[in-house]
């Protein structure tokens, strides 16, 4: 597993991303803080959600058959999550109306684990 970019994707989420990319073109994620859907990873057509100095680029998801999918997080949220590796997964259920998967009957979610000392050191170099 390559954690130098802090993010990964499950096979099920990758399959849904391929379907969404076929319909919408290149994609991106933004993970903001907040409650309810605001704490879910939101999938948008690439460039539709404007990022800036208040966001951190965590890395890109490598999904076979499509362009890399950049994953962003609000900088204040990153302060809490900087020690974790995040994996984007998908489960049945209704997500936010703003995220592209909402009409599919599925929703993206984040699974996290603590980074090891070695992984944290590699990220800092």
CSV table of N, CA, C and O in Angstrom, one decimal:
chain,number,residue,atom,x,y,z
A,1,UNK,N,0.8,-1.2,0.0
A,1,UNK,CA,0.0,0.0,0.0
A,1,UNK,C,0.9,1.2,0.0
A,1,UNK,O,1.8,1.3,0.7
A,2,UNK,N,0.5,2.2,-0.8
A,2,UNK,CA,1.3,3.5,-0.9
A,2,UNK,C,0.5,4.5,-0.1
A,2,UNK,O,-0.5,5.0,-0.5
A,3,UNK,N,1.1,4.9,1.0
A,3,UNK,CA,0.4,5.8,1.9
A,3,UNK,C,1.1,7.2,1.8
A,3,UNK,O,0.8,8.1,2.5
A,4,UNK,N,2.0,7.4,0.8
A,4,UNK,CA,2.7,8.6,0.7
A,4,UNK,C,1.7,9.7,0.4
A,4,UNK,O,2.0,10.9,0.6
A,5,UNK,N,0.5,9.4,-0.1
A,5,UNK,CA,-0.5,10.4,-0.3
A,5,UNK,C,-1.7,10.3,0.6
A,5,UNK,O,-2.6,11.0,0.4
A,6,UNK,N,-1.6,9.5,1.6
A,6,UNK,CA,-2.6,9.5,2.7
A,6,UNK,C,-3.9,8.9,2.4
A,6,UNK,O,-4.8,8.8,3.2
A,7,UNK,N,-4.2,8.5,1.1
A,7,UNK,CA,-5.5,8.1,0.8
A,7,UNK,C,-5.5,6.8,0.0
A,7,UNK,O,-4.5,6.5,-0.7
A,8,UNK,N,-6.6,6.0,0.1
A,8,UNK,CA,-6.7,4.8,-0.7
A,8,UNK,C,-8.2,4.6,-1.1
A,8,UNK,O,-9.0,5.4,-0.7
A,9,UNK,N,-8.5,3.6,-1.8
A,9,UNK,CA,-9.8,3.3,-2.3
A,9,UNK,C,-10.1,1.8,-2.3
A,9,UNK,O,-9.2,1.1,-2.6
A,10,UNK,N,-11.3,1.4,-1.9
A,10,UNK,CA,-11.6,0.0,-1.9
A,10,UNK,C,-12.0,-0.4,-3.4
A,10,UNK,O,-12.3,0.5,-4.2
A,11,UNK,N,-12.1,-1.6,-3.6
A,11,UNK,CA,-12.5,-2.1,-4.9
A,11,UNK,C,-13.9,-1.7,-5.3
A,11,UNK,O,-14.2,-1.3,-6.4
A,12,UNK,N,-14.8,-1.8,-4.3
A,12,UNK,CA,-16.2,-1.4,-4.5
A,12,UNK,C,-16.3,0.1,-4.8
A,12,UNK,O,-17.1,0.5,-5.7
A,13,UNK,N,-15.6,0.9,-4.1
A,13,UNK,CA,-15.6,2.3,-4.4
A,13,UNK,C,-15.0,2.7,-5.7
A,13,UNK,O,-15.5,3.5,-6.5
A,14,UNK,N,-13.9,1.9,-6.1
A,14,UNK,CA,-13.3,2.2,-7.4
A,14,UNK,C,-14.3,1.8,-8.5
A,14,UNK,O,-14.3,2.6,-9.5
A,15,UNK,N,-15.0,0.8,-8.4
A,15,UNK,CA,-16.0,0.4,-9.4
A,15,UNK,C,-17.1,1.5,-9.6
A,15,UNK,O,-17.4,1.9,-10.7
A,16,UNK,N,-17.6,2.0,-8.5
A,16,UNK,CA,-18.6,3.1,-8.5
A,16,UNK,C,-17.9,4.4,-9.2
A,16,UNK,O,-18.5,5.0,-10.0
A,17,UNK,N,-16.7,4.6,-8.8
A,17,UNK,CA,-16.0,5.8,-9.4
A,17,UNK,C,-15.9,5.7,-10.9
A,17,UNK,O,-16.1,6.6,-11.7
A,18,UNK,N,-15.6,4.5,-11.4
A,18,UNK,CA,-15.5,4.3,-12.9
A,18,UNK,C,-16.8,4.5,-13.5
A,18,UNK,O,-16.9,5.2,-14.6
A,19,UNK,N,-17.9,4.1,-12.9
A,19,UNK,CA,-19.3,4.3,-13.5
A,19,UNK,C,-19.6,5.8,-13.5
A,19,UNK,O,-20.1,6.4,-14.4
A,20,UNK,N,-19.2,6.5,-12.4
A,20,UNK,CA,-19.5,8.0,-12.3
A,20,UNK,C,-18.6,8.7,-13.3
A,20,UNK,O,-19.1,9.7,-13.9
A,21,UNK,N,-17.4,8.3,-13.5
A,21,UNK,CA,-16.5,9.0,-14.4
A,21,UNK,C,-17.0,8.8,-15.8
A,21,UNK,O,-16.9,9.7,-16.7
A,22,UNK,N,-17.5,7.6,-16.2
A,22,UNK,CA,-18.1,7.4,-17.5
A,22,UNK,C,-19.2,8.4,-17.8
A,22,UNK,O,-19.4,8.9,-18.9
A,23,UNK,N,-20.0,8.8,-16.7
A,23,UNK,CA,-21.1,9.7,-16.9
A,23,UNK,C,-20.7,11.1,-16.8
A,23,UNK,O,-21.2,12.0,-17.5
A,24,UNK,N,-19.8,11.5,-15.9
A,24,UNK,CA,-19.5,12.8,-15.5
A,24,UNK,C,-18.1,13.3,-15.9
A,24,UNK,O,-17.7,14.5,-15.7
A,25,UNK,N,-17.2,12.4,-16.4
A,25,UNK,CA,-15.8,12.8,-16.7
A,25,UNK,C,-14.9,12.7,-15.5
A,25,UNK,O,-15.3,12.1,-14.5
A,26,UNK,N,-13.8,13.4,-15.5
A,26,UNK,CA,-12.8,13.3,-14.4
A,26,UNK,C,-13.5,13.8,-13.1
A,26,UNK,O,-14.4,14.7,-13.1
A,27,UNK,N,-13.1,13.2,-12.0
A,27,UNK,CA,-13.7,13.4,-10.7
A,27,UNK,C,-12.7,13.9,-9.6
A,27,UNK,O,-11.5,13.9,-9.8
A,28,UNK,N,-13.3,14.4,-8.5
A,28,UNK,CA,-12.5,14.8,-7.4
A,28,UNK,C,-13.3,14.5,-6.1
A,28,UNK,O,-14.5,14.4,-6.2
A,29,UNK,N,-12.6,14.5,-4.9
A,29,UNK,CA,-13.3,14.4,-3.6
A,29,UNK,C,-12.9,15.6,-2.8
A,29,UNK,O,-11.8,16.1,-2.9
A,30,UNK,N,-13.8,16.0,-1.9
A,30,UNK,CA,-13.5,17.0,-0.9
A,30,UNK,C,-14.1,16.4,0.4
A,30,UNK,O,-15.3,16.1,0.4
A,31,UNK,N,-13.3,16.4,1.4
A,31,UNK,CA,-13.7,16.0,2.8
A,31,UNK,C,-13.7,17.2,3.7
A,31,UNK,O,-12.7,17.7,4.0
A,32,UNK,N,-14.9,17.6,4.1
A,32,UNK,CA,-14.9,18.8,5.0
A,32,UNK,C,-15.3,18.3,6.4
A,32,UNK,O,-15.7,17.2,6.6
A,33,UNK,N,-15.2,19.2,7.3
A,33,UNK,CA,-15.7,18.9,8.6
A,33,UNK,C,-17.2,19.2,8.7
A,33,UNK,O,-17.8,19.5,7.8
A,34,UNK,N,-17.7,19.0,9.9
A,34,UNK,CA,-19.1,19.3,10.1
A,34,UNK,C,-19.8,18.0,10.5
A,34,UNK,O,-19.3,17.0,10.8
A,35,UNK,N,-21.1,18.2,10.5
A,35,UNK,CA,-22.0,17.1,10.9
A,35,UNK,C,-22.7,16.5,9.7
A,35,UNK,O,-22.8,17.2,8.7
A,36,UNK,N,-23.4,15.4,9.9
A,36,UNK,CA,-24.3,14.9,8.9
A,36,UNK,C,-23.5,14.6,7.6
A,36,UNK,O,-22.4,14.1,7.6
A,37,UNK,N,-24.1,15.0,6.5
A,37,UNK,CA,-23.4,14.8,5.2
A,37,UNK,C,-22.1,15.6,5.1
A,37,UNK,O,-21.3,15.3,4.3
A,38,UNK,N,-22.0,16.7,5.9
A,38,UNK,CA,-20.8,17.5,5.8
A,38,UNK,C,-19.5,16.8,6.3
A,38,UNK,O,-18.4,17.2,6.0
A,39,UNK,N,-19.7,15.6,6.9
A,39,UNK,CA,-18.5,14.8,7.3
A,39,UNK,C,-18.3,13.7,6.4
A,39,UNK,O,-17.4,12.8,6.7
A,40,UNK,N,-19.0,13.6,5.3
A,40,UNK,CA,-18.8,12.5,4.3
A,40,UNK,C,-17.9,13.0,3.2
A,40,UNK,O,-17.9,14.2,2.9
A,41,UNK,N,-17.2,12.1,2.6
A,41,UNK,CA,-16.4,12.5,1.4
A,41,UNK,C,-17.4,12.8,0.3
A,41,UNK,O,-18.3,12.1,0.0
A,42,UNK,N,-17.3,14.0,-0.3
A,42,UNK,CA,-18.2,14.4,-1.4
A,42,UNK,C,-17.5,14.3,-2.7
A,42,UNK,O,-16.4,14.8,-2.9
A,43,UNK,N,-18.1,13.6,-3.6
A,43,UNK,CA,-17.5,13.4,-5.0
A,43,UNK,C,-18.2,14.4,-6.0
A,43,UNK,O,-19.4,14.5,-6.0
A,44,UNK,N,-17.3,15.1,-6.7
A,44,UNK,CA,-17.8,16.1,-7.7
A,44,UNK,C,-17.0,15.9,-9.0
A,44,UNK,O,-16.0,15.3,-9.0
A,45,UNK,N,-17.6,16.4,-10.1
A,45,UNK,CA,-16.8,16.5,-11.3
A,45,UNK,C,-15.5,17.4,-11.0
A,45,UNK,O,-15.6,18.3,-10.2
A,46,UNK,N,-14.4,16.9,-11.5
A,46,UNK,CA,-13.2,17.7,-11.3
A,46,UNK,C,-13.3,19.1,-11.5
A,46,UNK,O,-13.8,19.5,-12.6
A,47,UNK,N,-12.9,19.9,-10.6
A,47,UNK,CA,-12.9,21.4,-10.7
A,47,UNK,C,-14.2,22.0,-10.3
A,47,UNK,O,-14.3,23.2,-10.2
A,48,UNK,N,-15.3,21.2,-10.1
A,48,UNK,CA,-16.6,21.8,-9.7
A,48,UNK,C,-16.5,22.4,-8.3
A,48,UNK,O,-17.2,23.4,-8.0
A,49,UNK,N,-15.8,21.8,-7.4
A,49,UNK,CA,-15.6,22.3,-6.0
A,49,UNK,C,-14.3,23.0,-6.0
A,49,UNK,O,-13.3,22.5,-6.3
A,50,UNK,N,-14.4,24.3,-5.8
A,50,UNK,CA,-13.2,25.1,-5.8
A,50,UNK,C,-12.4,25.0,-4.5
A,50,UNK,O,-12.9,25.2,-3.4
A,51,UNK,N,-11.1,24.6,-4.7
A,51,UNK,CA,-10.2,24.5,-3.5
A,51,UNK,C,-9.3,25.7,-3.4
A,51,UNK,O,-9.1,26.4,-4.4
A,52,UNK,N,-8.8,25.9,-2.3
A,52,UNK,CA,-7.9,27.1,-2.1
A,52,UNK,C,-6.9,26.8,-0.9
A,52,UNK,O,-6.7,25.7,-0.5
A,53,UNK,N,-6.5,28.0,-0.4
A,53,UNK,CA,-5.5,27.9,0.7
A,53,UNK,C,-6.1,27.2,2.0
A,53,UNK,O,-5.3,26.8,2.9
A,54,UNK,N,-7.4,27.2,2.1
A,54,UNK,CA,-8.0,26.6,3.3
A,54,UNK,C,-8.2,25.1,3.1
A,54,UNK,O,-8.8,24.4,3.9
A,55,UNK,N,-7.6,24.5,2.0
A,55,UNK,CA,-7.7,23.0,1.8
A,55,UNK,C,-6.4,22.4,1.7
A,55,UNK,O,-5.4,23.1,1.3
A,56,UNK,N,-6.3,21.1,2.0
A,56,UNK,CA,-5.1,20.3,1.8
A,56,UNK,C,-5.3,19.2,0.8
A,56,UNK,O,-6.3,18.5,0.9
A,57,UNK,N,-4.4,19.1,-0.1
A,57,UNK,CA,-4.5,18.0,-1.1
A,57,UNK,C,-3.8,16.8,-0.5
A,57,UNK,O,-2.6,16.7,-0.2
A,58,UNK,N,-4.6,15.8,-0.1
A,58,UNK,CA,-4.2,14.6,0.5
A,58,UNK,C,-3.5,13.6,-0.4
A,58,UNK,O,-2.6,12.8,0.0
A,59,UNK,N,-3.8,13.7,-1.7
A,59,UNK,CA,-3.2,12.8,-2.6
A,59,UNK,C,-4.3,12.4,-3.7
A,59,UNK,O,-5.4,13.0,-3.7
A,60,UNK,N,-3.9,11.5,-4.5
A,60,UNK,CA,-4.8,11.1,-5.6
A,60,UNK,C,-5.1,9.6,-5.5
A,60,UNK,O,-4.2,8.8,-5.2
A,61,UNK,N,-6.3,9.3,-5.8
A,61,UNK,CA,-6.7,7.9,-5.9
A,61,UNK,C,-6.4,7.3,-7.2
A,61,UNK,O,-6.8,7.9,-8.2
A,62,UNK,N,-5.7,6.2,-7.2
A,62,UNK,CA,-5.4,5.6,-8.5
A,62,UNK,C,-6.4,4.5,-8.8
A,62,UNK,O,-6.5,3.5,-8.1
A,63,UNK,N,-7.2,4.7,-9.8
A,63,UNK,CA,-8.3,3.8,-10.1
A,63,UNK,C,-8.0,3.4,-11.6
A,63,UNK,O,-8.0,4.2,-12.5
A,64,UNK,N,-7.9,2.1,-11.8
A,64,UNK,CA,-7.6,1.6,-13.1
A,64,UNK,C,-8.7,2.0,-14.1
A,64,UNK,O,-9.9,2.0,-13.8
A,65,UNK,N,-8.2,2.5,-15.3
A,65,UNK,CA,-9.2,2.8,-16.3
A,65,UNK,C,-9.7,4.3,-16.3
A,65,UNK,O,-10.5,4.6,-17.1
A,66,UNK,N,-9.1,5.1,-15.4
A,66,UNK,CA,-9.6,6.5,-15.3
A,66,UNK,C,-8.5,7.4,-14.8
A,66,UNK,O,-7.5,6.9,-14.3
A,67,UNK,N,-8.7,8.7,-15.0
A,67,UNK,CA,-7.7,9.6,-14.5
A,67,UNK,C,-7.6,9.6,-13.0
A,67,UNK,O,-8.6,9.2,-12.3
A,68,UNK,N,-6.4,9.9,-12.4
A,68,UNK,CA,-6.3,10.0,-10.9
A,68,UNK,C,-7.4,10.9,-10.4
A,68,UNK,O,-7.8,11.9,-11.0
A,69,UNK,N,-7.9,10.5,-9.2
A,69,UNK,CA,-9.0,11.3,-8.5
A,69,UNK,C,-8.4,12.0,-7.3
A,69,UNK,O,-8.0,11.4,-6.3
A,70,UNK,N,-8.2,13.4,-7.4
A,70,UNK,CA,-7.6,14.1,-6.3
A,70,UNK,C,-8.6,14.1,-5.1
A,70,UNK,O,-9.8,14.2,-5.3
A,71,UNK,N,-8.0,14.0,-3.9
A,71,UNK,CA,-8.8,14.0,-2.7
A,71,UNK,C,-8.3,15.2,-1.8
A,71,UNK,O,-7.1,15.4,-1.5
A,72,UNK,N,-9.2,16.1,-1.5
A,72,UNK,CA,-8.9,17.3,-0.7
A,72,UNK,C,-9.6,17.2,0.6
A,72,UNK,O,-10.6,16.6,0.8
A,73,UNK,N,-9.1,18.0,1.6
A,73,UNK,CA,-9.7,18.1,2.9
A,73,UNK,C,-9.5,19.5,3.4
A,73,UNK,O,-8.5,20.1,3.2
A,74,UNK,N,-10.6,20.0,4.1
A,74,UNK,CA,-10.5,21.3,4.7
A,74,UNK,C,-9.3,21.3,5.7
A,74,UNK,O,-9.1,20.4,6.5
A,75,UNK,N,-8.5,22.4,5.7
A,75,UNK,CA,-7.2,22.5,6.5
A,75,UNK,C,-7.5,22.3,8.0
A,75,UNK,O,-6.8,21.6,8.7
A,76,UNK,N,-8.6,22.9,8.5
A,76,UNK,CA,-8.9,22.7,9.9
A,76,UNK,C,-9.3,21.3,10.2
A,76,UNK,O,-9.0,20.8,11.3
A,77,UNK,N,-9.9,20.6,9.3
A,77,UNK,CA,-10.2,19.2,9.5
A,77,UNK,C,-9.0,18.3,9.5
A,77,UNK,O,-8.8,17.4,10.3
A,78,UNK,N,-8.0,18.7,8.6
A,78,UNK,CA,-6.8,18.0,8.5
A,78,UNK,C,-6.0,18.0,9.8
A,78,UNK,O,-5.3,17.1,10.1
A,79,UNK,N,-6.1,19.1,10.5
A,79,UNK,CA,-5.4,19.2,11.8
A,79,UNK,C,-5.8,18.0,12.7
A,79,UNK,O,-4.9,17.5,13.5
A,80,UNK,N,-7.0,17.5,12.6
A,80,UNK,CA,-7.4,16.4,13.4
A,80,UNK,C,-7.1,15.0,12.8
A,80,UNK,O,-7.0,14.0,13.5
A,81,UNK,N,-7.0,15.0,11.5
A,81,UNK,CA,-6.8,13.7,10.7
A,81,UNK,C,-5.4,13.5,10.2
A,81,UNK,O,-5.2,12.5,9.5
A,82,UNK,N,-4.5,14.4,10.5
A,82,UNK,CA,-3.1,14.3,9.9
A,82,UNK,C,-2.4,13.0,10.2
A,82,UNK,O,-1.4,12.7,9.5
A,83,UNK,N,-2.8,12.3,11.2
A,83,UNK,CA,-2.1,11.1,11.7
A,83,UNK,C,-2.8,9.8,11.2
A,83,UNK,O,-2.5,8.7,11.6
A,84,UNK,N,-3.7,10.0,10.2
A,84,UNK,CA,-4.4,8.8,9.7
A,84,UNK,C,-4.3,8.6,8.2
A,84,UNK,O,-4.0,9.5,7.4
A,85,UNK,N,-4.5,7.4,7.8
A,85,UNK,CA,-4.6,7.0,6.4
A,85,UNK,C,-6.1,6.8,6.2
A,85,UNK,O,-6.8,6.2,7.0
A,86,UNK,N,-6.6,7.5,5.1
A,86,UNK,CA,-8.1,7.4,4.8
A,86,UNK,C,-8.3,6.6,3.6
A,86,UNK,O,-7.7,6.7,2.6
A,87,UNK,N,-9.3,5.7,3.7
A,87,UNK,CA,-9.7,4.9,2.6
A,87,UNK,C,-11.1,5.2,2.3
A,87,UNK,O,-12.0,5.2,3.1
A,88,UNK,N,-11.4,5.5,1.0
A,88,UNK,CA,-12.7,5.8,0.5
A,88,UNK,C,-13.4,4.5,0.2
A,88,UNK,O,-12.9,3.7,-0.6
A,89,UNK,N,-14.5,4.2,0.8
A,89,UNK,CA,-15.3,3.0,0.6
A,89,UNK,C,-16.7,3.4,0.2
A,89,UNK,O,-17.1,4.6,0.2
A,90,UNK,N,-17.6,2.5,-0.1
A,90,UNK,CA,-18.9,2.7,-0.5
A,90,UNK,C,-19.8,1.7,0.2
A,90,UNK,O,-19.4,0.6,0.4
A,91,UNK,N,-21.0,2.2,0.6
A,91,UNK,CA,-22.0,1.3,1.3
A,91,UNK,C,-23.4,1.7,0.7
A,91,UNK,O,-23.6,2.8,0.2
A,92,UNK,N,-24.3,0.7,0.9
A,92,UNK,CA,-25.7,1.1,0.4
A,92,UNK,C,-26.2,2.2,1.3
A,92,UNK,O,-25.9,2.3,2.5
A,93,UNK,N,-27.0,3.0,0.7
A,93,UNK,CA,-27.6,4.1,1.5
A,93,UNK,C,-27.6,5.4,0.7
A,93,UNK,O,-27.0,5.5,-0.4
A,94,UNK,N,-28.3,6.3,1.2
A,94,UNK,CA,-28.4,7.6,0.5
A,94,UNK,C,-27.4,8.6,1.0
A,94,UNK,O,-27.5,8.9,2.2
A,95,UNK,N,-26.6,9.1,0.1
A,95,UNK,CA,-25.7,10.1,0.6
A,95,UNK,C,-26.2,11.5,0.3
A,95,UNK,O,-27.4,11.7,0.2
A,96,UNK,N,-25.4,12.5,0.3
A,96,UNK,CA,-25.8,13.9,0.2
A,96,UNK,C,-26.3,14.1,-1.3
A,96,UNK,O,-25.8,13.5,-2.2
A,97,UNK,N,-27.2,15.0,-1.4
A,97,UNK,CA,-27.7,15.4,-2.7
A,97,UNK,C,-26.6,16.1,-3.5
A,97,UNK,O,-26.8,16.2,-4.8
A,98,UNK,N,-25.6,16.6,-2.9
A,98,UNK,CA,-24.5,17.3,-3.7
A,98,UNK,C,-23.4,16.3,-4.2
A,98,UNK,O,-22.7,16.7,-5.1
A,99,UNK,N,-23.3,15.1,-3.7
A,99,UNK,CA,-22.3,14.2,-4.1
A,99,UNK,C,-22.8,13.3,-5.2
A,99,UNK,O,-24.0,12.9,-5.2
A,100,UNK,N,-22.0,13.1,-6.2
A,100,UNK,CA,-22.4,12.4,-7.4
A,100,UNK,C,-23.0,11.1,-7.3
A,100,UNK,O,-23.9,10.6,-8.1
A,101,UNK,N,-22.7,10.3,-6.2
A,101,UNK,CA,-23.2,9.0,-6.0
A,101,UNK,C,-24.6,9.0,-5.5
A,101,UNK,O,-25.3,7.9,-5.4
A,102,UNK,N,-25.1,10.1,-5.0
A,102,UNK,CA,-26.5,10.2,-4.3
A,102,UNK,C,-27.6,9.5,-5.1
A,102,UNK,O,-28.3,8.7,-4.5
A,103,UNK,N,-27.7,9.6,-6.4
A,103,UNK,CA,-28.8,8.9,-7.1
A,103,UNK,C,-28.6,7.4,-7.3
A,103,UNK,O,-29.5,6.7,-7.7
A,104,UNK,N,-27.4,6.9,-6.9
A,104,UNK,CA,-27.1,5.5,-7.2
A,104,UNK,C,-27.6,4.5,-6.1
A,104,UNK,O,-27.6,3.3,-6.3
A,105,UNK,N,-28.1,5.1,-5.0
A,105,UNK,CA,-28.5,4.2,-3.9
A,105,UNK,C,-27.3,3.8,-3.0
A,105,UNK,O,-27.5,2.9,-2.2
A,106,UNK,N,-26.2,4.4,-3.2
A,106,UNK,CA,-25.0,4.2,-2.4
A,106,UNK,C,-24.5,5.5,-1.9
A,106,UNK,O,-24.8,6.5,-2.4
A,107,UNK,N,-23.6,5.4,-0.9
A,107,UNK,CA,-22.9,6.6,-0.4
A,107,UNK,C,-21.4,6.3,-0.1
A,107,UNK,O,-21.1,5.2,0.3
A,108,UNK,N,-20.6,7.2,-0.4
A,108,UNK,CA,-19.2,7.1,-0.1
A,108,UNK,C,-19.0,7.4,1.4
A,108,UNK,O,-19.8,8.1,2.0
A,109,UNK,N,-18.0,6.7,2.0
A,109,UNK,CA,-17.7,7.0,3.4
A,109,UNK,C,-16.2,6.8,3.6
A,109,UNK,O,-15.5,6.2,2.7
A,110,UNK,N,-15.7,7.3,4.7
A,110,UNK,CA,-14.2,7.3,5.0
A,110,UNK,C,-14.0,6.2,6.0
A,110,UNK,O,-14.7,6.2,7.0
A,111,UNK,N,-13.0,5.3,5.8
A,111,UNK,CA,-12.5,4.4,6.8
A,111,UNK,C,-11.1,4.9,7.1
A,111,UNK,O,-10.4,5.2,6.2
A,112,UNK,N,-10.8,4.9,8.4
A,112,UNK,CA,-9.5,5.5,8.7
A,112,UNK,C,-8.7,4.5,9.6
A,112,UNK,O,-9.3,3.6,10.3
A,113,UNK,N,-7.4,4.7,9.6
A,113,UNK,CA,-6.6,3.9,10.5
A,113,UNK,C,-5.4,4.9,10.9
A,113,UNK,O,-5.0,5.8,10.1
A,114,UNK,N,-4.8,4.6,12.0
A,114,UNK,CA,-3.6,5.4,12.4
A,114,UNK,C,-2.5,5.1,11.5
A,114,UNK,O,-2.2,3.9,11.2
A,115,UNK,N,-1.7,6.1,11.1
A,115,UNK,CA,-0.5,5.8,10.4
A,115,UNK,C,0.6,5.3,11.4
A,115,UNK,O,0.6,5.7,12.5
A,116,UNK,N,1.4,4.4,10.9
A,116,UNK,CA,2.5,3.9,11.7
A,116,UNK,C,3.6,5.0,11.8
A,116,UNK,O,3.6,6.0,11.0
A,117,UNK,N,4.5,4.9,12.8
A,117,UNK,CA,5.6,5.8,12.9
A,117,UNK,C,6.4,5.9,11.6
A,117,UNK,O,6.8,7.0,11.2
A,118,UNK,N,6.6,4.7,11.0
A,118,UNK,CA,7.4,4.7,9.7
A,118,UNK,C,6.7,5.5,8.6
A,118,UNK,O,7.3,6.2,7.8
A,119,UNK,N,5.4,5.3,8.5
A,119,UNK,CA,4.6,6.0,7.5
A,119,UNK,C,4.6,7.5,7.7
A,119,UNK,O,4.7,8.2,6.8
A,120,UNK,N,4.5,7.9,9.0
A,120,UNK,CA,4.5,9.3,9.3
A,120,UNK,C,5.9,9.9,8.9
A,120,UNK,O,5.9,11.0,8.3
A,121,UNK,N,6.9,9.2,9.2
A,121,UNK,CA,8.3,9.7,8.8
A,121,UNK,C,8.4,9.8,7.3
A,121,UNK,O,8.9,10.8,6.8
A,122,UNK,N,7.9,8.8,6.6
A,122,UNK,CA,8.0,8.8,5.1
A,122,UNK,C,7.2,10.0,4.5
A,122,UNK,O,7.6,10.6,3.5
A,123,UNK,N,6.1,10.4,5.2
A,123,UNK,CA,5.3,11.5,4.7
A,123,UNK,C,6.0,12.8,4.9
A,123,UNK,O,5.8,13.8,4.2
A,124,UNK,N,6.8,12.9,5.9
A,124,UNK,CA,7.5,14.1,6.3
A,124,UNK,C,8.8,14.4,5.5
A,124,UNK,O,9.3,15.4,5.5
A,125,UNK,N,9.2,13.3,4.8
A,125,UNK,CA,10.5,13.5,4.0
A,125,UNK,C,10.2,13.8,2.6
A,125,UNK,O,9.2,13.7,2.1
